[in-house]
Each structure stands twice: as C-alpha cells, then as structure tokens.
Short mmCIF file of N, CA and C in Angstrom, two decimals:
data_model
loop_
_atom_site.label_atom_id
_atom_site.label_comp_id
_atom_site.label_asym_id
_atom_site.label_seq_id
_atom_site.Cartn_x
_atom_site.Cartn_y
_atom_site.Cartn_z
N MET A 1 9.96 -14.85 -7.91
CA MET A 1 8.31 -14.61 -7.52
C MET A 1 8.03 -14.95 -6.01
N LYS A 2 8.99 -15.84 -5.65
CA LYS A 2 8.81 -15.82 -4.17
C LYS A 2 8.83 -14.72 -3.11
N LYS A 3 10.04 -13.80 -3.32
CA LYS A 3 9.93 -12.47 -2.66
C LYS A 3 8.75 -11.85 -2.83
N TYR A 4 8.23 -11.88 -3.90
CA TYR A 4 7.06 -10.82 -4.48
C TYR A 4 5.81 -11.44 -3.90
N LEU A 5 5.65 -12.85 -3.57
CA LEU A 5 4.64 -13.51 -2.81
C LEU A 5 4.72 -13.24 -1.40
N LYS A 6 6.10 -13.10 -0.85
CA LYS A 6 6.17 -12.86 0.53
C LYS A 6 5.61 -11.38 0.95
N LEU A 7 5.98 -10.47 0.04
CA LEU A 7 5.40 -9.04 -0.01
C LEU A 7 3.86 -9.35 0.26
N LEU A 8 3.17 -9.87 -0.83
CA LEU A 8 1.86 -9.97 -0.79
C LEU A 8 1.16 -10.62 0.49
N ASP A 9 1.88 -11.65 0.92
CA ASP A 9 1.44 -12.39 1.99
C ASP A 9 1.47 -11.55 3.38
N LYS A 10 2.40 -10.64 3.41
CA LYS A 10 2.49 -9.75 4.57
C LYS A 10 1.33 -8.72 4.61
N VAL A 11 0.91 -8.24 3.41
CA VAL A 11 -0.44 -7.71 3.31
C VAL A 11 -1.37 -8.48 3.56
N TRP A 12 -1.67 -9.56 3.03
CA TRP A 12 -2.81 -10.39 3.48
C TRP A 12 -2.82 -10.72 5.02
N ILE A 13 -1.67 -11.05 5.51
CA ILE A 13 -1.57 -11.55 6.83
C ILE A 13 -2.06 -10.26 7.49
N ALA A 14 -1.36 -9.18 7.43
CA ALA A 14 -2.01 -8.12 8.37
C ALA A 14 -3.31 -7.69 8.32
N THR A 15 -3.76 -7.64 6.73
CA THR A 15 -5.24 -7.35 6.82
C THR A 15 -6.28 -8.35 7.69
N LEU A 16 -5.98 -9.52 7.45
CA LEU A 16 -6.54 -10.76 8.18
C LEU A 16 -6.57 -10.50 9.65
N ALA A 17 -5.39 -10.03 10.15
CA ALA A 17 -5.16 -9.78 11.58
C ALA A 17 -5.97 -8.64 11.93
N ILE A 18 -5.90 -7.73 11.31
CA ILE A 18 -6.63 -6.64 11.48
C ILE A 18 -7.94 -6.80 12.01
N SER A 19 -8.87 -7.45 10.68
CA SER A 19 -10.06 -7.83 10.67
C SER A 19 -10.56 -8.59 11.67
N LEU A 20 -9.81 -9.78 12.05
CA LEU A 20 -10.10 -10.68 13.20
C LEU A 20 -9.92 -10.04 14.39
N LEU A 21 -9.03 -9.12 14.68
CA LEU A 21 -9.11 -8.36 15.91
C LEU A 21 -10.03 -7.55 16.13
N ILE A 22 -10.55 -6.79 15.17
CA ILE A 22 -11.50 -6.02 15.27
C ILE A 22 -12.88 -6.58 15.53
N THR A 23 -13.14 -7.95 14.83
CA THR A 23 -14.28 -8.85 14.90
C THR A 23 -14.17 -9.45 16.18
N GLY A 24 -13.14 -9.95 16.76
CA GLY A 24 -13.10 -10.80 18.01
C GLY A 24 -13.24 -9.67 19.42
N PHE A 25 -12.69 -8.41 19.20
CA PHE A 25 -12.91 -7.44 20.03
C PHE A 25 -14.07 -7.30 20.30
N ALA A 26 -14.83 -6.95 19.05
CA ALA A 26 -16.32 -6.34 19.30
C ALA A 26 -17.19 -7.55 19.60
N ALA A 27 -16.94 -8.79 19.14
CA ALA A 27 -17.78 -9.93 19.73
C ALA A 27 -17.54 -10.26 21.29
N ALA A 28 -16.51 -10.15 21.68
CA ALA A 28 -16.13 -10.27 23.21
C ALA A 28 -16.90 -9.11 23.71
N ILE A 29 -16.77 -8.05 23.40
CA ILE A 29 -17.45 -6.86 24.25
C ILE A 29 -19.08 -7.24 24.06
N TYR A 30 -19.69 -7.72 22.77
CA TYR A 30 -21.38 -7.69 22.83
C TYR A 30 -21.55 -9.06 23.81
N TYR A 31 -20.81 -9.93 23.92
CA TYR A 31 -21.62 -11.07 24.67
C TYR A 31 -20.98 -11.23 25.64
N PHE A 32 -19.71 -10.65 26.21
CA PHE A 32 -19.53 -10.46 27.72
C PHE A 32 -19.55 -9.50 28.49
N ILE A 33 -19.62 -8.27 27.85
CA ILE A 33 -19.93 -6.92 28.56
C ILE A 33 -21.52 -6.65 28.27
N GLY A 34 -21.74 -6.56 27.04
CA GLY A 34 -23.16 -6.41 26.72
C GLY A 34 -22.97 -4.92 26.79
N PHE A 35 -24.40 -4.22 25.83
CA PHE A 35 -24.57 -2.94 25.71
C PHE A 35 -25.96 -2.56 25.14
N GLU A 36 -26.29 -1.61 25.30
CA GLU A 36 -27.70 -1.16 24.95
C GLU A 36 -27.59 -0.44 23.49
N ALA A 37 -28.54 -0.36 22.81
CA ALA A 37 -28.53 0.12 21.57
C ALA A 37 -28.59 1.50 21.70
N ASN A 38 -28.08 2.35 20.81
CA ASN A 38 -28.13 3.69 20.82
C ASN A 38 -29.23 4.22 20.29
N VAL A 39 -29.55 3.25 19.06
CA VAL A 39 -30.69 3.81 17.96
C VAL A 39 -31.74 2.62 18.08
N SER A 40 -32.79 3.00 18.15
CA SER A 40 -34.12 2.04 18.08
C SER A 40 -35.40 2.66 17.24
N GLY A 41 -35.84 1.73 16.79
CA GLY A 41 -37.22 2.00 16.15
C GLY A 41 -36.88 2.23 14.58
N LYS A 42 -37.71 3.40 14.04
CA LYS A 42 -37.59 3.37 12.67
C LYS A 42 -36.01 3.93 12.27
N ASN A 43 -35.51 4.70 12.88
CA ASN A 43 -34.04 5.27 12.93
C ASN A 43 -32.79 4.09 12.95
N ALA A 44 -33.11 3.04 13.66
CA ALA A 44 -32.54 1.76 13.51
C ALA A 44 -32.36 1.10 12.25
N VAL A 45 -33.74 0.83 11.74
CA VAL A 45 -33.82 0.28 10.45
C VAL A 45 -33.18 1.14 9.34
N ILE A 46 -33.35 2.52 9.36
CA ILE A 46 -32.71 3.22 8.44
C ILE A 46 -31.15 3.36 8.09
N PHE A 47 -30.89 3.15 9.69
CA PHE A 47 -29.23 3.09 9.96
C PHE A 47 -28.63 1.80 9.42
N SER A 48 -29.49 0.73 9.83
CA SER A 48 -28.95 -0.66 9.19
C SER A 48 -28.81 -0.84 7.71
N TYR A 49 -30.00 -0.19 6.91
CA TYR A 49 -29.95 -0.44 5.77
C TYR A 49 -29.08 0.50 5.07
N ALA A 50 -28.70 1.59 5.77
CA ALA A 50 -27.55 2.54 5.16
C ALA A 50 -26.07 1.61 5.35
N LEU A 51 -26.08 1.26 6.32
CA LEU A 51 -24.76 0.29 6.72
C LEU A 51 -24.49 -0.76 5.85
N MET A 52 -25.57 -1.39 5.63
CA MET A 52 -25.67 -2.74 4.64
C MET A 52 -25.23 -2.12 3.13
N LEU A 53 -26.00 -1.22 2.82
CA LEU A 53 -25.63 -0.62 1.58
C LEU A 53 -24.11 -0.30 1.67
N LEU A 54 -23.71 0.30 2.46
CA LEU A 54 -22.13 0.74 2.54
C LEU A 54 -21.17 -0.46 2.30
N MET A 55 -21.68 -1.43 2.99
CA MET A 55 -20.91 -2.81 3.19
C MET A 55 -20.89 -3.23 1.62
N VAL A 56 -22.16 -3.35 1.25
CA VAL A 56 -22.17 -4.19 -0.12
C VAL A 56 -21.48 -3.25 -1.30
N LEU A 57 -21.68 -1.92 -1.26
CA LEU A 57 -20.60 -1.05 -2.08
C LEU A 57 -19.27 -1.48 -1.80
N CYS A 58 -19.04 -1.63 -0.64
CA CYS A 58 -17.37 -1.99 -0.33
C CYS A 58 -16.82 -3.25 -1.25
N VAL A 59 -17.78 -4.24 -0.84
CA VAL A 59 -17.31 -5.66 -1.48
C VAL A 59 -17.31 -5.11 -2.93
N PHE A 60 -18.16 -4.88 -3.62
CA PHE A 60 -18.58 -4.66 -5.27
C PHE A 60 -17.17 -4.00 -5.65
N SER A 61 -17.08 -2.54 -5.02
CA SER A 61 -16.10 -2.05 -5.56
C SER A 61 -14.50 -2.62 -5.29
N ALA A 62 -14.20 -3.44 -4.36
CA ALA A 62 -13.21 -4.19 -4.18
C ALA A 62 -12.77 -5.03 -5.11
N GLY A 63 -13.89 -5.66 -5.83
CA GLY A 63 -13.88 -6.87 -6.75
C GLY A 63 -13.72 -6.02 -7.98
N LYS A 64 -14.77 -4.99 -8.43
CA LYS A 64 -14.78 -4.67 -9.64
C LYS A 64 -13.45 -3.83 -10.09
N SER A 65 -13.19 -3.09 -8.87
CA SER A 65 -12.05 -1.79 -9.28
C SER A 65 -10.96 -2.67 -9.59
N THR A 66 -10.65 -3.75 -8.61
CA THR A 66 -9.36 -4.39 -9.02
C THR A 66 -9.26 -4.97 -9.94
N ARG A 67 -10.43 -5.86 -10.32
CA ARG A 67 -10.26 -6.35 -11.79
C ARG A 67 -9.86 -5.67 -12.73
N ARG A 68 -10.54 -4.41 -12.91
CA ARG A 68 -10.52 -3.38 -13.98
C ARG A 68 -8.95 -3.02 -13.88
N LYS A 69 -8.23 -2.70 -12.77
CA LYS A 69 -6.84 -2.23 -12.56
C LYS A 69 -6.01 -3.22 -13.13
N ILE A 70 -6.37 -4.73 -12.80
CA ILE A 70 -5.54 -5.79 -13.18
C ILE A 70 -5.58 -5.97 -14.86
N GLU A 71 -6.57 -5.75 -15.31
CA GLU A 71 -7.00 -6.00 -16.57
C GLU A 71 -5.91 -5.12 -17.48
N ARG A 72 -5.84 -3.35 -16.92
CA ARG A 72 -5.16 -2.46 -17.90
C ARG A 72 -3.63 -2.95 -17.71
N LEU A 73 -3.34 -3.81 -16.59
CA LEU A 73 -2.01 -3.86 -16.48
C LEU A 73 -1.15 -4.92 -17.24
N LYS A 74 -2.07 -5.84 -17.81
CA LYS A 74 -1.63 -6.86 -19.00
C LYS A 74 -0.41 -6.44 -20.18
N THR A 75 -0.85 -4.95 -20.47
CA THR A 75 0.21 -4.66 -21.23
C THR A 75 1.46 -3.81 -20.92
N ALA A 76 1.39 -3.70 -19.73
CA ALA A 76 2.36 -2.86 -18.72
C ALA A 76 3.76 -3.69 -18.76
N ASN A 77 5.05 -2.96 -18.67
CA ASN A 77 6.04 -3.80 -18.37
C ASN A 77 6.15 -4.38 -16.90
N LEU A 78 6.83 -5.45 -16.75
CA LEU A 78 7.02 -6.24 -15.66
C LEU A 78 7.00 -5.39 -14.33
N PRO A 79 7.95 -4.62 -14.14
CA PRO A 79 8.04 -3.92 -12.67
C PRO A 79 6.80 -2.94 -12.56
N GLN A 80 6.24 -2.38 -13.52
CA GLN A 80 4.90 -1.62 -13.32
C GLN A 80 3.89 -2.55 -12.96
N LYS A 81 3.76 -3.75 -13.42
CA LYS A 81 2.87 -4.81 -13.05
C LYS A 81 2.84 -5.11 -11.75
N ALA A 82 4.29 -5.13 -11.62
CA ALA A 82 4.15 -6.16 -9.92
C ALA A 82 3.73 -4.74 -9.11
N GLU A 83 4.32 -3.72 -9.17
CA GLU A 83 3.85 -2.59 -8.29
C GLU A 83 2.48 -2.01 -8.30
N LYS A 84 1.94 -2.00 -9.37
CA LYS A 84 0.38 -1.57 -9.32
C LYS A 84 -0.30 -2.92 -9.22
N TYR A 85 0.16 -3.95 -9.46
CA TYR A 85 -0.69 -5.25 -8.76
C TYR A 85 -0.65 -5.07 -7.32
N ARG A 86 0.41 -5.05 -6.61
CA ARG A 86 0.58 -5.17 -5.22
C ARG A 86 -0.47 -4.02 -4.64
N THR A 87 -0.20 -2.60 -5.38
CA THR A 87 -1.19 -1.75 -4.71
C THR A 87 -2.52 -2.16 -5.07
N ALA A 88 -3.15 -2.78 -5.82
CA ALA A 88 -4.60 -3.08 -6.20
C ALA A 88 -5.01 -4.20 -5.19
N ILE A 89 -3.98 -5.22 -4.90
CA ILE A 89 -4.30 -5.83 -3.92
C ILE A 89 -4.22 -5.29 -2.46
N MET A 90 -3.66 -4.41 -2.14
CA MET A 90 -3.77 -3.80 -0.96
C MET A 90 -5.20 -3.03 -0.91
N LYS A 91 -5.38 -2.25 -1.94
CA LYS A 91 -6.85 -1.70 -1.87
C LYS A 91 -8.02 -2.64 -1.71
N ARG A 92 -7.81 -3.79 -2.55
CA ARG A 92 -8.79 -4.86 -2.12
C ARG A 92 -9.05 -5.44 -0.86
N MET A 93 -7.98 -5.60 0.05
CA MET A 93 -7.76 -5.94 0.92
C MET A 93 -8.44 -5.04 2.11
N MET A 94 -8.05 -3.63 1.87
CA MET A 94 -8.58 -2.65 2.76
C MET A 94 -10.07 -2.56 2.75
N LEU A 95 -10.60 -2.50 1.39
CA LEU A 95 -11.92 -2.73 1.33
C LEU A 95 -12.84 -3.63 2.05
N TYR A 96 -12.11 -4.95 1.81
CA TYR A 96 -12.85 -6.08 2.48
C TYR A 96 -12.70 -5.97 4.03
N SER A 97 -11.61 -5.43 4.49
CA SER A 97 -11.37 -5.10 5.97
C SER A 97 -12.37 -4.16 6.51
N SER A 98 -12.44 -3.00 5.58
CA SER A 98 -13.51 -2.03 5.99
C SER A 98 -15.10 -2.62 6.36
N VAL A 99 -15.33 -3.74 5.60
CA VAL A 99 -16.70 -4.26 5.85
C VAL A 99 -16.90 -4.61 7.06
N SER A 100 -15.93 -5.34 7.80
CA SER A 100 -16.04 -5.57 9.29
C SER A 100 -15.90 -4.38 10.23
N LEU A 101 -15.13 -3.29 9.97
CA LEU A 101 -15.25 -2.26 10.67
C LEU A 101 -16.61 -1.45 10.40
N ILE A 102 -17.12 -1.55 9.38
CA ILE A 102 -18.54 -0.66 9.38
C ILE A 102 -19.44 -1.76 10.33
N ALA A 103 -19.27 -2.87 10.07
CA ALA A 103 -20.29 -3.93 10.77
C ALA A 103 -20.08 -3.78 12.37
N VAL A 104 -18.94 -3.47 12.80
CA VAL A 104 -18.72 -3.21 14.09
C VAL A 104 -19.39 -1.86 14.57
N VAL A 105 -19.50 -0.98 13.73
CA VAL A 105 -20.34 0.43 13.84
C VAL A 105 -21.53 0.09 14.15
N GLY A 106 -22.14 -1.09 13.31
CA GLY A 106 -23.52 -1.17 13.18
C GLY A 106 -24.06 -2.09 14.29
N LEU A 107 -22.96 -2.98 14.99
CA LEU A 107 -23.26 -3.69 16.21
C LEU A 107 -23.15 -2.80 17.41
N VAL A 108 -22.19 -1.69 17.44
CA VAL A 108 -22.18 -0.93 18.53
C VAL A 108 -23.37 0.15 18.72
N VAL A 109 -23.96 0.56 17.57
CA VAL A 109 -24.94 1.48 17.65
C VAL A 109 -26.33 0.70 17.58
N CYS A 110 -26.55 -0.41 16.99
CA CYS A 110 -27.79 -1.04 16.91
C CYS A 110 -27.85 -2.17 18.06
N ALA A 111 -26.63 -2.64 18.47
CA ALA A 111 -26.61 -3.67 19.45
C ALA A 111 -27.34 -5.04 18.74
N SER A 112 -26.95 -5.42 17.37
CA SER A 112 -27.77 -6.42 16.92
C SER A 112 -26.50 -7.67 16.67
N ALA A 113 -26.58 -8.64 16.99
CA ALA A 113 -25.67 -9.51 16.90
C ALA A 113 -25.55 -9.94 15.15
N GLY A 114 -26.61 -9.50 14.39
CA GLY A 114 -26.48 -10.25 12.92
C GLY A 114 -25.31 -9.34 12.22
N TYR A 115 -24.87 -8.12 12.98
CA TYR A 115 -23.73 -7.64 12.23
C TYR A 115 -22.38 -8.49 12.41
N LEU A 116 -22.48 -9.51 13.19
CA LEU A 116 -21.10 -10.12 13.44
C LEU A 116 -21.02 -11.28 12.23
N LEU A 117 -22.34 -11.26 11.52
CA LEU A 117 -22.25 -12.29 10.24
C LEU A 117 -21.44 -11.44 9.03
N PHE A 118 -21.64 -10.26 8.96
CA PHE A 118 -21.11 -9.48 8.18
C PHE A 118 -19.42 -9.39 8.45
N CYS A 119 -19.05 -9.29 9.79
CA CYS A 119 -17.77 -9.46 9.97
C CYS A 119 -17.19 -10.69 9.71
N ALA A 120 -17.87 -11.70 10.00
CA ALA A 120 -17.41 -13.16 9.23
C ALA A 120 -17.17 -13.17 7.57
N ILE A 121 -18.29 -12.61 7.22
CA ILE A 121 -18.32 -12.52 5.45
C ILE A 121 -16.84 -11.75 5.22
N SER A 122 -16.68 -10.90 5.96
CA SER A 122 -15.41 -9.81 5.48
C SER A 122 -14.30 -10.75 5.89
N VAL A 123 -14.16 -11.36 6.83
CA VAL A 123 -12.73 -12.29 7.10
C VAL A 123 -12.67 -13.60 6.17
N LEU A 124 -14.12 -14.00 5.62
CA LEU A 124 -14.06 -15.13 4.50
C LEU A 124 -13.42 -14.48 3.23
N LEU A 125 -13.92 -13.27 3.10
CA LEU A 125 -13.46 -12.61 1.63
C LEU A 125 -11.87 -12.44 1.77
N ILE A 126 -11.21 -12.12 2.88
CA ILE A 126 -10.03 -11.69 2.86
C ILE A 126 -9.30 -13.10 2.84
N VAL A 127 -9.68 -14.29 3.33
CA VAL A 127 -8.88 -15.49 3.37
C VAL A 127 -9.30 -16.06 2.23
N LEU A 128 -10.28 -15.96 1.33
CA LEU A 128 -10.42 -16.29 -0.13
C LEU A 128 -9.48 -15.51 -1.09
N SER A 129 -9.17 -14.48 -0.75
CA SER A 129 -8.43 -13.39 -1.57
C SER A 129 -6.76 -13.72 -1.15
N LYS A 130 -6.48 -14.67 -0.74
CA LYS A 130 -5.12 -14.99 -0.15
C LYS A 130 -4.23 -15.14 -1.55
N PRO A 131 -3.27 -14.36 -2.00
CA PRO A 131 -2.36 -14.45 -3.06
C PRO A 131 -1.66 -15.54 -3.12
N THR A 132 -1.57 -16.22 -4.27
CA THR A 132 -1.17 -17.40 -4.53
C THR A 132 -0.01 -17.08 -5.94
N GLU A 133 0.94 -17.95 -6.08
CA GLU A 133 1.66 -17.86 -7.38
C GLU A 133 0.77 -17.98 -8.50
N THR A 134 -0.21 -19.08 -8.41
CA THR A 134 -0.96 -19.60 -9.78
C THR A 134 -1.88 -18.41 -10.03
N LYS A 135 -2.41 -17.32 -8.95
CA LYS A 135 -3.35 -16.65 -9.14
C LYS A 135 -2.85 -15.22 -9.48
N VAL A 136 -1.50 -14.98 -9.09
CA VAL A 136 -0.56 -13.71 -9.54
C VAL A 136 -0.62 -14.27 -10.96
N LYS A 137 0.22 -15.28 -11.53
CA LYS A 137 0.36 -15.50 -13.06
C LYS A 137 -0.59 -15.03 -14.00
N ILE A 138 -1.66 -15.91 -13.50
CA ILE A 138 -3.21 -15.67 -14.35
C ILE A 138 -3.60 -14.16 -14.29
N GLU A 139 -3.91 -13.62 -13.01
CA GLU A 139 -4.48 -12.32 -13.16
C GLU A 139 -3.43 -11.47 -13.86
N LEU A 140 -2.04 -11.59 -13.96
CA LEU A 140 -1.18 -10.51 -14.62
C LEU A 140 -0.88 -11.01 -15.98
N GLY A 141 -1.58 -12.13 -16.37
CA GLY A 141 -1.15 -12.63 -17.76
C GLY A 141 0.23 -12.84 -17.81
N LEU A 142 1.04 -13.34 -17.06
CA LEU A 142 2.53 -13.40 -17.23
C LEU A 142 2.75 -14.48 -18.24
N THR A 143 3.97 -14.10 -19.10
CA THR A 143 4.58 -15.14 -20.07
C THR A 143 5.65 -15.90 -19.42
N GLU A 144 6.18 -16.78 -20.14
CA GLU A 144 7.37 -17.80 -19.32
C GLU A 144 8.52 -16.83 -19.29
N ASN A 145 8.84 -15.89 -20.11
CA ASN A 145 10.03 -15.00 -20.08
C ASN A 145 9.79 -13.96 -18.75
N GLU A 146 8.39 -13.64 -18.71
CA GLU A 146 8.22 -12.67 -17.38
C GLU A 146 8.47 -13.25 -16.10
N ILE A 147 8.00 -14.66 -16.16
CA ILE A 147 7.96 -15.48 -14.80
C ILE A 147 9.21 -15.60 -14.32
N LYS A 148 10.43 -15.71 -15.45
CA LYS A 148 11.63 -15.79 -15.03
C LYS A 148 12.26 -14.78 -14.70
N GLU A 149 11.83 -13.46 -15.02
CA GLU A 149 12.50 -12.02 -14.92
C GLU A 149 12.08 -11.58 -13.36
N PHE A 150 10.96 -12.33 -13.05
CA PHE A 150 10.28 -11.95 -11.62
C PHE A 150 11.33 -12.04 -10.63
N ASP A 151 12.04 -13.38 -10.78
CA ASP A 151 13.10 -13.60 -9.80
C ASP A 151 14.32 -12.39 -9.78
N LYS A 152 14.58 -12.06 -11.04
CA LYS A 152 15.54 -10.74 -11.19
C LYS A 152 14.92 -9.37 -10.26
N LEU A 153 13.74 -9.21 -10.24
CA LEU A 153 13.42 -8.12 -9.87
C LEU A 153 13.90 -7.78 -8.47
N LYS A 154 14.00 -6.71 -7.75
CA LYS A 154 14.27 -6.19 -6.56
C LYS A 154 12.93 -5.50 -6.21
N PHE A 155 12.57 -6.02 -4.85
CA PHE A 155 11.26 -5.22 -4.30
C PHE A 155 11.60 -4.64 -3.16
N GLU A 156 11.12 -3.24 -2.87
CA GLU A 156 11.49 -2.41 -1.81
C GLU A 156 10.28 -2.88 -0.56
N THR A 157 10.76 -3.10 0.36
CA THR A 157 10.17 -3.47 1.81
C THR A 157 10.00 -2.22 2.41
N LYS A 158 8.90 -1.71 2.95
CA LYS A 158 8.63 -0.47 3.94
C LYS A 158 8.50 -1.24 5.11
N SER A 159 9.30 -1.08 6.09
CA SER A 159 9.10 -1.42 7.55
C SER A 159 8.36 -0.37 8.52
#
C-alpha cells in the first residue's frame, strides 16, 4: 500500500506544484508588473460569466465523474481497481488544476484580481484531495485480504 500511495502522492505533488506555479506567476505579474484589461464593459461581464461557468463545471465534473468511476470499481479485481483508481485521481487533479488555469486566463483578459480567489479555491481543492491510506481503503471498499494483497502488487512508474 505504501508504494501505491507514493505513486498517488507524486501525482498530487505535481498537480499542486503546477497549480501553485501558475497562480504565483499570474499574481506576481498582476501585482508587480500590472496590465490593462483586454476586454471591458458588457463583453467583460459575458466573458467573466462564461469563465465562471466553465470553472464550476470543471469542479463538479471532477467530483461527480470520479465518484461514479470509483463506485464502478468496487466489483473489479484488485489490479484493475488500483490502476483505474489512479487514473480517476489523476483526472480529478487535472480538472481541479484547470480551474486555476482558467482563472489565470480571466485575470489576464479582464485584469480583475477576483480571479485569484478561484486560483486559491483550486489550490485548496487539490490540497483537500490528497490521497491517504484511509481514503483509498474507503473509496475502493477494500477488504482485509485485498489490503494484504496490495503489498504484493507491482506498480509501473513512468519517468
């Protein structure tokens, strides 16, 4: 189980780092260099609503689709559970990270610091989604025998 958690932690750390770098870079440019809004007036409002809708869709689809996929895994065999769970977690993390990327687009186009709040929410969602041993056991519905078998499984690491 420890090897598997290390693999999941790598995904989590990479996603968190990407999101923090994107957010930090955009905030630094906004506050230290500054820039003018490319869109203003009615178009800015429409663009902002479209971006906010897209961000909300990313968050909801990350949660709902991941939960659905994990529910289907409870009847699968252990190697399939492990691989598909890792894939589902990666998709969830990327969707959460995409919220900060979309918010940065809004920050650059509309020059509104309010988009940094969405970046912070994205980072918070990623932090709260950190995979733990307890969370994996509960989400996958692992039995005691499966938990013991987890240590025998070999996981591929792609560098």
